[in-house]
mmCIF file of C-alpha atoms in Angstrom:
data_model
loop_
_atom_site.group_PDB
_atom_site.id
_atom_site.type_symbol
_atom_site.label_atom_id
_atom_site.label_comp_id
_atom_site.label_asym_id
_atom_site.label_seq_id
_atom_site.Cartn_x
_atom_site.Cartn_y
_atom_site.Cartn_z
ATOM 1 C CA MET A 40 -0.033 0.081 0.124
ATOM 2 C CA ALA A 41 1.464 3.270 -0.932
ATOM 3 C CA THR A 42 1.847 6.330 1.297
ATOM 4 C CA THR A 43 1.868 10.010 0.639
ATOM 5 C CA ARG A 44 3.683 12.377 3.101
ATOM 6 C CA THR A 45 3.064 16.130 2.886
ATOM 7 C CA ALA A 46 5.031 19.309 3.970
ATOM 8 C CA THR A 47 4.211 22.847 3.046
ATOM 9 C CA THR A 48 6.177 25.736 2.666
ATOM 10 C CA GLN A 49 4.830 29.457 2.822
ATOM 11 C CA TRP A 50 7.364 31.862 1.429
ATOM 12 C CA LYS A 51 7.102 35.846 1.475
ATOM 13 C CA GLY A 52 9.482 38.226 -0.440
ATOM 14 C CA ALA A 53 12.170 37.678 -2.836
ATOM 15 C CA LEU A 54 15.057 34.973 -2.437
ATOM 16 C CA LEU A 55 17.662 36.964 -0.775
ATOM 17 C CA ASP A 56 15.503 38.951 1.910
ATOM 18 C CA GLY A 57 12.492 36.898 2.175
ATOM 19 C CA SER A 58 11.670 34.103 4.619
ATOM 20 C CA GLY A 59 9.449 31.377 5.109
ATOM 21 C CA THR A 60 8.053 28.463 7.082
ATOM 22 C CA VAL A 61 7.960 24.731 6.320
ATOM 23 C CA SER A 62 5.496 22.547 8.252
ATOM 24 C CA LEU A 63 5.609 18.901 8.446
ATOM 25 C CA ASP A 64 1.676 18.516 7.540
ATOM 26 C CA THR A 65 1.409 14.749 7.655
ATOM 27 C CA SER A 66 3.054 14.280 11.200
ATOM 28 C CA GLY A 67 2.205 17.692 12.560
ATOM 29 C CA VAL A 68 5.426 17.452 14.629
ATOM 30 C CA GLY A 69 6.521 21.117 13.636
ATOM 31 C CA THR A 70 6.875 23.979 11.481
ATOM 32 C CA PHE A 71 10.215 25.355 10.862
ATOM 33 C CA ASP A 72 11.678 28.775 9.807
ATOM 34 C CA VAL A 73 13.709 28.932 6.538
ATOM 35 C CA SER A 74 15.519 31.678 4.802
ATOM 36 C CA TRP A 75 18.173 32.127 2.106
ATOM 37 C CA PRO A 76 20.906 33.034 4.777
ATOM 38 C CA SER A 77 20.035 30.168 6.888
ATOM 39 C CA ARG A 78 20.696 27.934 3.662
ATOM 40 C CA ALA A 79 23.871 29.503 2.120
ATOM 41 C CA GLU A 80 25.685 30.938 5.438
ATOM 42 C CA ALA A 81 24.875 30.186 8.943
ATOM 43 C CA ALA A 82 21.703 28.186 10.070
ATOM 44 C CA ASN A 83 21.010 30.840 12.935
ATOM 45 C CA GLY A 84 18.298 28.647 14.255
ATOM 46 C CA LYS A 85 16.569 28.093 11.097
ATOM 47 C CA THR A 86 16.387 24.858 8.848
ATOM 48 C CA SER A 87 17.233 24.449 5.114
ATOM 49 C CA PRO A 88 16.115 22.242 2.417
ATOM 50 C CA GLU A 89 19.693 20.491 2.718
ATOM 51 C CA GLU A 90 19.060 19.852 6.331
ATOM 52 C CA LEU A 91 15.540 18.339 5.677
ATOM 53 C CA ILE A 92 17.089 16.160 2.956
ATOM 54 C CA ALA A 93 19.944 15.297 5.486
ATOM 55 C CA ALA A 94 17.178 14.046 7.959
ATOM 56 C CA ALA A 95 15.287 12.241 5.239
ATOM 57 C CA HIS A 96 18.288 10.333 4.030
ATOM 58 C CA SER A 97 19.996 9.581 7.558
ATOM 59 C CA SER A 98 16.576 7.990 8.769
ATOM 60 C CA CYS A 99 15.881 6.146 5.443
ATOM 61 C CA PHE A 100 19.535 4.770 5.242
ATOM 62 C CA SER A 101 19.268 3.470 8.887
ATOM 63 C CA MET A 102 16.068 1.846 8.103
ATOM 64 C CA ALA A 103 17.180 0.221 4.983
ATOM 65 C CA LEU A 104 20.554 -1.095 6.869
ATOM 66 C CA SER A 105 18.558 -2.303 9.837
ATOM 67 C CA HIS A 106 16.244 -4.256 7.605
ATOM 68 C CA GLY A 107 19.088 -5.755 5.479
ATOM 69 C CA LEU A 108 21.024 -6.888 8.717
ATOM 70 C CA ALA A 109 18.066 -8.204 10.148
ATOM 71 C CA GLY A 110 17.214 -10.109 6.942
ATOM 72 C CA ALA A 111 20.600 -11.446 6.807
ATOM 73 C CA GLY A 112 20.323 -12.901 10.582
ATOM 74 C CA THR A 113 22.408 -10.206 12.034
ATOM 75 C CA PRO A 114 19.849 -7.466 13.449
ATOM 76 C CA PRO A 115 21.716 -4.500 14.797
ATOM 77 C CA GLU A 116 21.755 -3.614 18.511
ATOM 78 C CA SER A 117 22.207 0.242 17.424
ATOM 79 C CA LEU A 118 23.054 2.264 14.489
ATOM 80 C CA THR A 119 23.922 5.833 14.439
ATOM 81 C CA THR A 120 23.787 7.639 10.833
ATOM 82 C CA SER A 121 24.445 11.133 10.152
ATOM 83 C CA ALA A 122 23.886 12.554 6.547
ATOM 84 C CA ASP A 123 25.915 15.724 5.516
ATOM 85 C CA VAL A 124 24.436 17.410 2.544
ATOM 86 C CA THR A 125 26.775 19.976 0.951
ATOM 87 C CA PHE A 126 25.111 23.110 -0.861
ATOM 88 C CA GLN A 127 27.157 25.342 -3.014
ATOM 89 C CA PRO A 128 25.253 28.653 -4.026
ATOM 90 C CA GLY A 129 24.849 28.844 -7.829
ATOM 91 C CA GLU A 130 25.600 24.960 -8.205
ATOM 92 C CA GLY A 131 23.022 23.221 -5.950
ATOM 93 C CA ILE A 132 23.782 20.196 -3.993
ATOM 94 C CA THR A 133 27.325 18.935 -4.564
ATOM 95 C CA GLY A 134 27.341 15.933 -2.458
ATOM 96 C CA ILE A 135 26.130 13.733 0.381
ATOM 97 C CA VAL A 136 28.184 12.031 3.136
ATOM 98 C CA LEU A 137 26.640 9.303 4.998
ATOM 99 C CA THR A 138 28.245 8.215 8.074
ATOM 100 C CA VAL A 139 27.116 5.189 9.920
ATOM 101 C CA ARG A 140 28.468 3.675 13.244
ATOM 102 C CA GLY A 141 26.866 0.373 14.305
ATOM 103 C CA HIS A 142 26.931 -2.246 16.974
ATOM 104 C CA VAL A 143 26.164 -5.618 15.416
ATOM 105 C CA PRO A 144 27.120 -8.600 17.067
ATOM 106 C CA GLY A 145 28.329 -11.390 14.954
ATOM 107 C CA LEU A 146 29.455 -9.280 12.110
ATOM 108 C CA THR A 147 32.798 -8.504 10.711
ATOM 109 C CA ALA A 148 33.770 -5.003 9.674
ATOM 110 C CA GLU A 149 33.847 -6.153 5.907
ATOM 111 C CA GLN A 150 30.237 -7.684 6.314
ATOM 112 C CA PHE A 151 29.145 -4.417 8.041
ATOM 113 C CA GLN A 152 30.834 -2.344 5.065
ATOM 114 C CA GLU A 153 28.887 -4.623 2.387
ATOM 115 C CA ALA A 154 25.534 -4.226 4.177
ATOM 116 C CA ALA A 155 26.011 -0.478 4.626
ATOM 117 C CA GLU A 156 26.912 -0.235 0.657
ATOM 118 C CA ASN A 157 23.800 -2.181 -0.179
ATOM 119 C CA ALA A 158 21.479 0.050 2.021
ATOM 120 C CA LYS A 159 23.159 3.246 0.603
ATOM 121 C CA ALA A 160 22.281 1.891 -3.089
ATOM 122 C CA ASN A 161 18.794 0.765 -2.229
ATOM 123 C CA CYS A 162 17.260 3.081 0.408
ATOM 124 C CA PRO A 163 14.351 4.844 -1.448
ATOM 125 C CA VAL A 164 15.985 8.405 -0.455
ATOM 126 C CA SER A 165 19.259 7.226 -2.118
ATOM 127 C CA LYS A 166 17.297 6.250 -5.110
ATOM 128 C CA ALA A 167 15.599 9.862 -5.305
ATOM 129 C CA LEU A 168 19.008 11.549 -5.026
ATOM 130 C CA ALA A 169 20.691 9.485 -7.727
ATOM 131 C CA GLY A 170 21.810 12.500 -9.561
ATOM 132 C CA THR A 171 24.049 13.360 -6.453
ATOM 133 C CA THR A 172 27.274 12.066 -5.506
ATOM 134 C CA ILE A 173 26.746 10.146 -2.422
ATOM 135 C CA SER A 174 29.702 8.809 -0.358
ATOM 136 C CA LEU A 175 29.725 6.416 2.783
ATOM 137 C CA LYS A 176 31.630 5.790 6.062
ATOM 138 C CA ALA A 177 30.772 2.802 7.907
ATOM 139 C CA GLU A 178 32.309 1.830 11.133
ATOM 140 C CA LEU A 179 31.536 -1.293 13.276
ATOM 141 C CA LEU A 180 31.643 -0.739 16.921
#
């Protein structure tokens, strides 16, 4: 069964001096301020499309990796994943680095790396971002 998730942005003004809010409508967990300076310079308490992509990618990757590990008979005790999305004004998103640290009993570092590479290639967000270079750093604890 397919699901659809919705977020809505309200924007006022021009790009450089305008600002807006993005609301996570489906979950209702919050509304967040956005602006060009928070995207291209310092966050200053506001979010950006890239930070929202990073949140989506790190959570999707973690779910995919957890599923793959469990399916192979080695469910993780814990996974901690960060996604660093780099935005270059005038160019756009220039890359994403996924960093995962996992505690997975019964797995070698090589097996963990292989499972992480598979999750990176197959998580739905990675597939949606296929036009972007995605790098991976995996560490078994």
